[in-house]
mmCIF file of C-alpha atoms in Angstrom:
data_model
loop_
_atom_site.group_PDB
_atom_site.id
_atom_site.type_symbol
_atom_site.label_atom_id
_atom_site.label_comp_id
_atom_site.label_asym_id
_atom_site.label_seq_id
_atom_site.Cartn_x
_atom_site.Cartn_y
_atom_site.Cartn_z
ATOM 1 C CA MET A 1020 -0.839 -7.668 18.408
ATOM 2 C CA ARG A 1021 -0.510 -5.570 15.273
ATOM 3 C CA GLY A 1022 -2.609 -2.937 17.017
ATOM 4 C CA ALA A 1023 -0.225 -3.048 19.983
ATOM 5 C CA GLY A 1024 2.648 -2.524 17.571
ATOM 6 C CA CYS A 1025 0.932 0.575 16.187
ATOM 7 C CA THR A 1026 0.485 1.950 19.702
ATOM 8 C CA ILE A 1027 4.160 1.328 20.498
ATOM 9 C CA ASN A 1028 5.115 3.052 17.257
ATOM 10 C CA ASP A 1029 3.042 6.136 18.092
ATOM 11 C CA LEU A 1030 4.573 6.298 21.573
ATOM 12 C CA TRP A 1031 8.106 6.173 20.152
ATOM 13 C CA ASP A 1032 7.396 8.628 17.329
ATOM 14 C CA ARG A 1033 5.286 11.278 19.030
ATOM 15 C CA ASP A 1034 8.065 13.882 18.738
ATOM 16 C CA ILE A 1035 8.763 13.022 15.097
ATOM 17 C CA ASP A 1036 5.060 12.972 14.233
ATOM 18 C CA LYS A 1037 4.887 16.680 15.082
ATOM 19 C CA LYS A 1038 7.229 17.378 12.166
ATOM 20 C CA VAL A 1039 5.318 15.366 9.545
ATOM 21 C CA GLU A 1040 2.240 16.888 7.926
ATOM 22 C CA ARG A 1041 0.295 13.619 7.679
ATOM 23 C CA THR A 1042 0.817 12.655 11.347
ATOM 24 C CA ARG A 1043 0.415 16.001 13.114
ATOM 25 C CA SER A 1044 -3.187 15.180 14.036
ATOM 26 C CA ARG A 1045 -2.440 11.875 15.779
ATOM 27 C CA PRO A 1046 -3.909 11.565 19.297
ATOM 28 C CA LEU A 1047 -0.528 11.612 21.059
ATOM 29 C CA VAL A 1048 0.559 14.733 19.157
ATOM 30 C CA VAL A 1049 -2.350 17.165 19.391
ATOM 31 C CA ALA A 1050 -2.716 19.257 22.539
ATOM 32 C CA ASP A 1051 -6.203 17.961 23.407
ATOM 33 C CA GLY A 1052 -5.392 14.338 22.560
ATOM 34 C CA ILE A 1053 -4.546 11.450 24.842
ATOM 35 C CA THR A 1054 -1.660 11.446 27.308
ATOM 36 C CA VAL A 1055 1.229 8.996 27.466
ATOM 37 C CA PRO A 1056 -0.146 7.298 30.635
ATOM 38 C CA GLN A 1057 -3.490 6.837 28.890
ATOM 39 C CA ALA A 1058 -1.724 5.330 25.860
ATOM 40 C CA LEU A 1059 0.152 2.936 28.143
ATOM 41 C CA VAL A 1060 -3.122 1.802 29.727
ATOM 42 C CA PHE A 1061 -4.543 1.170 26.255
ATOM 43 C CA LEU A 1062 -1.379 -0.712 25.270
ATOM 44 C CA SER A 1063 -1.687 -2.875 28.385
ATOM 45 C CA THR A 1064 -5.262 -3.721 27.380
ATOM 46 C CA GLN A 1065 -4.115 -4.738 23.900
ATOM 47 C CA LEU A 1066 -1.289 -6.866 25.269
ATOM 48 C CA GLY A 1067 -3.625 -8.449 27.795
ATOM 49 C CA ALA A 1068 -6.035 -9.465 25.034
ATOM 50 C CA GLY A 1069 -3.150 -10.913 23.059
ATOM 51 C CA LEU A 1070 -1.968 -12.830 26.109
ATOM 52 C CA GLY A 1071 -5.420 -14.335 26.512
ATOM 53 C CA VAL A 1072 -5.198 -15.783 23.008
ATOM 54 C CA LEU A 1073 -1.589 -16.855 23.491
ATOM 55 C CA LEU A 1074 -2.381 -18.907 26.596
ATOM 56 C CA CYS A 1075 -4.712 -21.071 24.519
ATOM 57 C CA LEU A 1076 -1.867 -22.184 22.222
ATOM 58 C CA ASN A 1077 0.827 -24.842 22.560
ATOM 59 C CA ASN A 1078 4.114 -24.084 24.320
ATOM 60 C CA TYR A 1079 6.171 -23.910 21.120
ATOM 61 C CA THR A 1080 3.812 -21.278 19.721
ATOM 62 C CA LYS A 1081 3.869 -19.318 22.973
ATOM 63 C CA LEU A 1082 7.658 -19.042 22.832
ATOM 64 C CA LEU A 1083 7.642 -18.148 19.147
ATOM 65 C CA ALA A 1084 5.032 -15.431 19.638
ATOM 66 C CA MET A 1085 6.891 -13.931 22.595
ATOM 67 C CA ALA A 1086 10.082 -13.889 20.514
ATOM 68 C CA SER A 1087 8.445 -11.338 18.217
ATOM 69 C CA MET A 1088 8.018 -8.716 20.946
ATOM 70 C CA PRO A 1089 11.602 -7.372 20.818
ATOM 71 C CA LEU A 1090 11.176 -6.947 17.048
ATOM 72 C CA VAL A 1091 7.897 -5.080 17.553
ATOM 73 C CA VAL A 1092 9.335 -2.742 20.184
ATOM 74 C CA ALA A 1093 12.483 -2.078 18.153
ATOM 75 C CA TYR A 1094 10.756 -1.207 14.859
ATOM 76 C CA PRO A 1095 10.350 2.540 15.539
ATOM 77 C CA LEU A 1096 14.045 2.666 16.417
ATOM 78 C CA MET A 1097 14.935 1.147 13.030
ATOM 79 C CA LYS A 1098 13.609 4.283 11.290
ATOM 80 C CA ARG A 1099 16.435 6.130 12.977
ATOM 81 C CA LEU A 1100 19.166 3.533 12.367
ATOM 82 C CA ILE A 1101 18.816 1.678 9.055
ATOM 83 C CA ASP A 1102 17.983 2.665 5.479
ATOM 84 C CA LEU A 1103 15.361 -0.057 5.043
ATOM 85 C CA PRO A 1104 13.145 -0.016 8.136
ATOM 86 C CA GLN A 1105 10.363 -1.457 5.965
ATOM 87 C CA LEU A 1106 12.373 -4.686 5.791
ATOM 88 C CA TRP A 1107 12.265 -4.888 9.592
ATOM 89 C CA LEU A 1108 8.565 -4.086 9.492
ATOM 90 C CA GLY A 1109 8.028 -6.965 7.067
ATOM 91 C CA MET A 1110 9.715 -9.364 9.466
ATOM 92 C CA VAL A 1111 7.441 -8.161 12.278
ATOM 93 C CA PHE A 1112 4.128 -7.943 10.399
ATOM 94 C CA ASN A 1113 4.448 -11.394 8.860
ATOM 95 C CA TRP A 1114 5.538 -13.191 12.028
ATOM 96 C CA GLY A 1115 1.933 -14.312 12.298
ATOM 97 C CA ALA A 1116 2.501 -16.748 9.425
ATOM 98 C CA LEU A 1117 5.055 -18.576 11.557
ATOM 99 C CA VAL A 1118 2.875 -18.425 14.663
ATOM 100 C CA GLY A 1119 -0.202 -19.654 12.801
ATOM 101 C CA TRP A 1120 1.701 -22.605 11.354
ATOM 102 C CA THR A 1121 3.083 -23.754 14.703
ATOM 103 C CA ALA A 1122 -0.299 -23.248 16.385
ATOM 104 C CA VAL A 1123 -1.851 -25.741 13.954
ATOM 105 C CA LYS A 1124 1.068 -28.125 13.412
ATOM 106 C CA GLY A 1125 2.708 -27.986 16.826
ATOM 107 C CA GLY A 1126 6.178 -27.293 15.427
ATOM 108 C CA MET A 1127 8.131 -25.413 12.782
ATOM 109 C CA ASP A 1128 8.865 -26.659 9.273
ATOM 110 C CA ILE A 1129 10.802 -23.736 7.807
ATOM 111 C CA ALA A 1130 11.108 -25.483 4.429
ATOM 112 C CA LEU A 1131 7.333 -25.222 4.037
ATOM 113 C CA ILE A 1132 6.443 -21.980 5.811
ATOM 114 C CA GLY A 1133 9.630 -20.101 4.884
ATOM 115 C CA PRO A 1134 8.553 -19.196 1.313
ATOM 116 C CA LEU A 1135 5.211 -17.863 2.557
ATOM 117 C CA TYR A 1136 6.979 -15.766 5.191
ATOM 118 C CA ALA A 1137 9.392 -14.440 2.545
ATOM 119 C CA SER A 1138 6.521 -13.502 0.226
ATOM 120 C CA GLY A 1139 4.888 -11.560 3.059
ATOM 121 C CA ILE A 1140 8.099 -9.632 3.722
ATOM 122 C CA CYS A 1141 8.322 -8.733 0.022
ATOM 123 C CA TRP A 1142 4.709 -7.617 0.019
ATOM 124 C CA THR A 1143 5.248 -5.391 3.068
ATOM 125 C CA LEU A 1144 8.294 -3.825 1.425
ATOM 126 C CA ILE A 1145 6.183 -2.958 -1.616
ATOM 127 C CA TYR A 1146 3.126 -1.436 0.011
ATOM 128 C CA ASP A 1147 4.967 0.323 2.822
ATOM 129 C CA THR A 1148 7.519 1.845 0.459
ATOM 130 C CA ILE A 1149 4.650 3.297 -1.573
ATOM 131 C CA TYR A 1150 3.129 4.485 1.704
ATOM 132 C CA ALA A 1151 6.425 6.065 2.781
ATOM 133 C CA HIS A 1152 6.555 8.181 -0.377
ATOM 134 C CA GLN A 1153 3.760 10.269 1.143
ATOM 135 C CA ASP A 1154 6.147 11.603 3.785
ATOM 136 C CA LYS A 1155 9.506 11.646 1.995
ATOM 137 C CA ILE A 1156 9.910 15.439 2.110
ATOM 138 C CA ASP A 1157 8.999 15.694 5.797
ATOM 139 C CA ASP A 1158 11.067 12.594 6.628
ATOM 140 C CA VAL A 1159 14.201 14.304 5.342
ATOM 141 C CA LYS A 1160 13.521 17.299 7.593
ATOM 142 C CA ALA A 1161 12.775 15.047 10.577
ATOM 143 C CA GLY A 1162 15.877 12.903 10.011
ATOM 144 C CA VAL A 1163 13.845 9.713 9.530
ATOM 145 C CA LYS A 1164 15.029 6.960 7.185
ATOM 146 C CA SER A 1165 12.832 4.920 4.842
ATOM 147 C CA SER A 1166 12.969 2.679 1.801
ATOM 148 C CA ALA A 1167 11.282 5.482 -0.161
ATOM 149 C CA LEU A 1168 14.281 7.739 0.455
ATOM 150 C CA TYR A 1169 16.784 4.923 -0.043
ATOM 151 C CA PHE A 1170 15.342 3.759 -3.376
ATOM 152 C CA GLY A 1171 14.644 7.319 -4.510
ATOM 153 C CA ASP A 1172 13.972 7.711 -8.233
ATOM 154 C CA ASN A 1173 14.605 3.988 -8.754
ATOM 155 C CA THR A 1174 11.763 2.932 -6.468
ATOM 156 C CA LYS A 1175 9.646 1.328 -9.181
ATOM 157 C CA GLN A 1176 12.574 -0.701 -10.519
ATOM 158 C CA TYR A 1177 13.479 -2.003 -7.062
ATOM 159 C CA LEU A 1178 9.868 -2.767 -6.169
ATOM 160 C CA SER A 1179 9.427 -4.625 -9.466
ATOM 161 C CA MET A 1180 12.249 -6.972 -8.490
ATOM 162 C CA ILE A 1181 10.830 -7.373 -4.992
ATOM 163 C CA GLY A 1182 7.414 -8.058 -6.536
ATOM 164 C CA ALA A 1183 8.951 -10.808 -8.663
ATOM 165 C CA GLY A 1184 10.388 -12.287 -5.477
ATOM 166 C CA MET A 1185 6.957 -12.154 -3.861
ATOM 167 C CA VAL A 1186 5.246 -13.934 -6.762
ATOM 168 C CA GLY A 1187 8.033 -16.514 -6.966
ATOM 169 C CA SER A 1188 7.775 -17.233 -3.243
ATOM 170 C CA LEU A 1189 4.001 -17.612 -3.479
ATOM 171 C CA THR A 1190 4.445 -20.034 -6.365
ATOM 172 C CA PHE A 1191 6.924 -22.112 -4.389
ATOM 173 C CA THR A 1192 4.589 -22.065 -1.389
ATOM 174 C CA GLY A 1193 1.786 -23.505 -3.494
ATOM 175 C CA TYR A 1194 4.026 -26.251 -4.856
ATOM 176 C CA LEU A 1195 5.351 -27.308 -1.457
ATOM 177 C CA SER A 1196 1.875 -27.291 0.076
ATOM 178 C CA GLY A 1197 0.256 -29.250 -2.752
ATOM 179 C CA LEU A 1198 -2.287 -26.526 -3.529
ATOM 180 C CA GLY A 1199 -4.466 -26.903 -6.613
ATOM 181 C CA LEU A 1200 -4.822 -24.884 -9.813
ATOM 182 C CA PRO A 1201 -7.192 -22.242 -8.336
ATOM 183 C CA TYR A 1202 -4.371 -21.107 -6.045
ATOM 184 C CA TYR A 1203 -2.119 -20.319 -9.000
ATOM 185 C CA LEU A 1204 -4.889 -18.590 -10.945
ATOM 186 C CA ILE A 1205 -6.175 -16.474 -8.062
ATOM 187 C CA THR A 1206 -3.242 -15.946 -5.704
ATOM 188 C CA VAL A 1207 -0.165 -16.160 -7.913
ATOM 189 C CA LEU A 1208 -1.461 -14.559 -11.139
ATOM 190 C CA GLY A 1209 -3.747 -12.224 -9.205
ATOM 191 C CA SER A 1210 -0.895 -10.984 -7.013
ATOM 192 C CA GLY A 1211 1.370 -10.433 -9.995
ATOM 193 C CA ALA A 1212 -1.331 -8.490 -11.836
ATOM 194 C CA HIS A 1213 -2.204 -6.358 -8.807
ATOM 195 C CA ILE A 1214 1.412 -5.517 -7.992
ATOM 196 C CA GLY A 1215 2.024 -4.711 -11.661
ATOM 197 C CA TRP A 1216 -0.990 -2.396 -11.701
ATOM 198 C CA GLN A 1217 0.169 -0.600 -8.562
ATOM 199 C CA LEU A 1218 3.693 -0.007 -9.822
ATOM 200 C CA THR A 1219 2.733 1.090 -13.326
ATOM 201 C CA THR A 1220 0.017 3.531 -12.254
ATOM 202 C CA VAL A 1221 1.197 5.000 -8.934
ATOM 203 C CA ASP A 1222 2.473 8.576 -8.960
ATOM 204 C CA LEU A 1223 5.082 8.547 -6.218
ATOM 205 C CA ASP A 1224 5.131 12.340 -6.083
ATOM 206 C CA LYS A 1225 1.428 12.572 -5.236
ATOM 207 C CA PRO A 1226 0.710 11.601 -1.610
ATOM 208 C CA GLU A 1227 -2.984 11.051 -2.259
ATOM 209 C CA ASP A 1228 -2.282 8.530 -5.022
ATOM 210 C CA CYS A 1229 0.264 6.760 -2.831
ATOM 211 C CA ARG A 1230 -2.368 6.488 -0.121
ATOM 212 C CA LYS A 1231 -4.923 5.028 -2.532
ATOM 213 C CA LYS A 1232 -2.479 2.424 -3.819
ATOM 214 C CA PHE A 1233 -1.552 1.507 -0.258
ATOM 215 C CA ILE A 1234 -5.204 1.000 0.693
ATOM 216 C CA SER A 1235 -5.791 -1.096 -2.432
ATOM 217 C CA ASN A 1236 -3.638 -3.829 -0.905
ATOM 218 C CA GLN A 1237 -6.640 -4.946 1.118
ATOM 219 C CA TRP A 1238 -7.963 -6.434 -2.123
ATOM 220 C CA LEU A 1239 -4.627 -8.100 -2.796
ATOM 221 C CA GLY A 1240 -4.841 -9.672 0.655
ATOM 222 C CA LEU A 1241 -8.313 -10.961 -0.219
ATOM 223 C CA LEU A 1242 -6.970 -12.509 -3.435
ATOM 224 C CA ILE A 1243 -4.235 -14.301 -1.526
ATOM 225 C CA PHE A 1244 -6.711 -15.619 1.036
ATOM 226 C CA LEU A 1245 -9.296 -16.796 -1.508
ATOM 227 C CA GLY A 1246 -6.618 -18.468 -3.608
ATOM 228 C CA ILE A 1247 -5.303 -20.419 -0.632
ATOM 229 C CA VAL A 1248 -8.801 -21.571 0.342
ATOM 230 C CA ALA A 1249 -9.711 -22.580 -3.225
ATOM 231 C CA GLY A 1250 -6.334 -24.197 -3.812
ATOM 232 C CA ARG A 1251 -6.704 -26.199 -0.624
ATOM 233 C CA ALA A 1252 -10.165 -27.358 -1.611
ATOM 234 C CA TYR A 1253 -9.074 -28.524 -5.059
ATOM 235 C CA GLY A 1254 -5.475 -29.449 -4.299
ATOM 236 C CA GLU A 1255 -3.655 -32.607 -3.428
ATOM 237 C CA ASP A 1256 -4.519 -34.507 -0.273
ATOM 238 C CA ASN A 1257 -0.921 -34.590 0.874
ATOM 239 C CA GLU A 1258 0.482 -31.656 2.812
ATOM 240 C CA SER A 1259 3.600 -31.420 0.711
ATOM 241 C CA ALA A 1260 4.295 -32.165 -2.921
ATOM 242 C CA ALA A 1261 7.967 -32.549 -2.150
ATOM 243 C CA PRO A 1262 9.368 -36.067 -2.628
ATOM 244 C CA LYS A 1263 9.257 -38.209 0.500
ATOM 245 C CA PRO A 1264 11.896 -40.744 1.551
ATOM 246 C CA LYS A 1265 11.252 -44.328 0.563
ATOM 247 C CA PRO A 1266 10.444 -46.710 3.422
ATOM 248 C CA LYS A 1267 13.223 -49.045 4.412
ATOM 249 C CA PRO A 1268 12.744 -52.598 3.162
ATOM 250 C CA LYS A 1269 11.798 -55.128 5.789
ATOM 251 C CA LEU A 1270 14.457 -57.702 6.520
ATOM 252 C CA LYS A 1271 13.373 -61.292 6.021
ATOM 253 C CA PRO A 1272 14.210 -63.643 8.903
ATOM 254 C CA ASN A 1273 16.961 -66.141 8.183
ATOM 255 C CA PRO A 1274 15.570 -69.616 7.555
ATOM 256 C CA LYS A 1275 16.274 -72.108 10.309
ATOM 257 C CA PRO A 1276 18.937 -74.660 9.358
ATOM 258 C CA LYS A 1277 17.564 -78.151 8.785
ATOM 259 C CA LYS A 1278 18.651 -80.826 11.224
ATOM 260 C CA ASP A 1279 20.525 -83.798 9.821
ATOM 261 C CA GLU A 1280 18.336 -86.850 9.752
#
């Protein structure tokens, strides 16, 4: 479904992509590339594959997954309307955390999955803001909005605060899920170190360095995954470390009154 979102984005942005140096060679932009009808056929194939997976899931998950489609379709429009389209993108890209939870559990427990979803949104804001700095000059000319333009010279300060929110949310996720020490060592500390490295070394005025830092997030994703697996293996047996309500005491039956002899 993420691939379908990329196709929708390219369909929406084909006129804007002509004005941006990095995107002028995209298939829908170049003269000898693919046509809009061909792109729609490809999009239908992607959606059909996604539907095949969706039909295997429970009804709650089907509804939740379908609810993401308006967000996916609207994302390219957000670049024309709001200053932080990357925030919208984070909501869309990390919807899979909600879908995956309900597919396994059969329902939504926002108190447990909410912190993980929030950490994903923060992460998307970080890497896609760095990514957007590649195009900030062309975006101004094209009239496109982005978090890179909105944060401007204060980008690193803002992303540092967002990174703290990401690490805090991951920590809370581990606590609520009863994950073991490896999760905190690999996922939490690893994420904090990787985000810190990105923000202290990236040159936001060099597109090539922004691209390299963006790509490096594949390793951050691996750290998060490995930490969850290891933390699950060595964590608590219970699904949540949060306190559980005490069972109600059983009422003793009233003794039968003795008959007078």
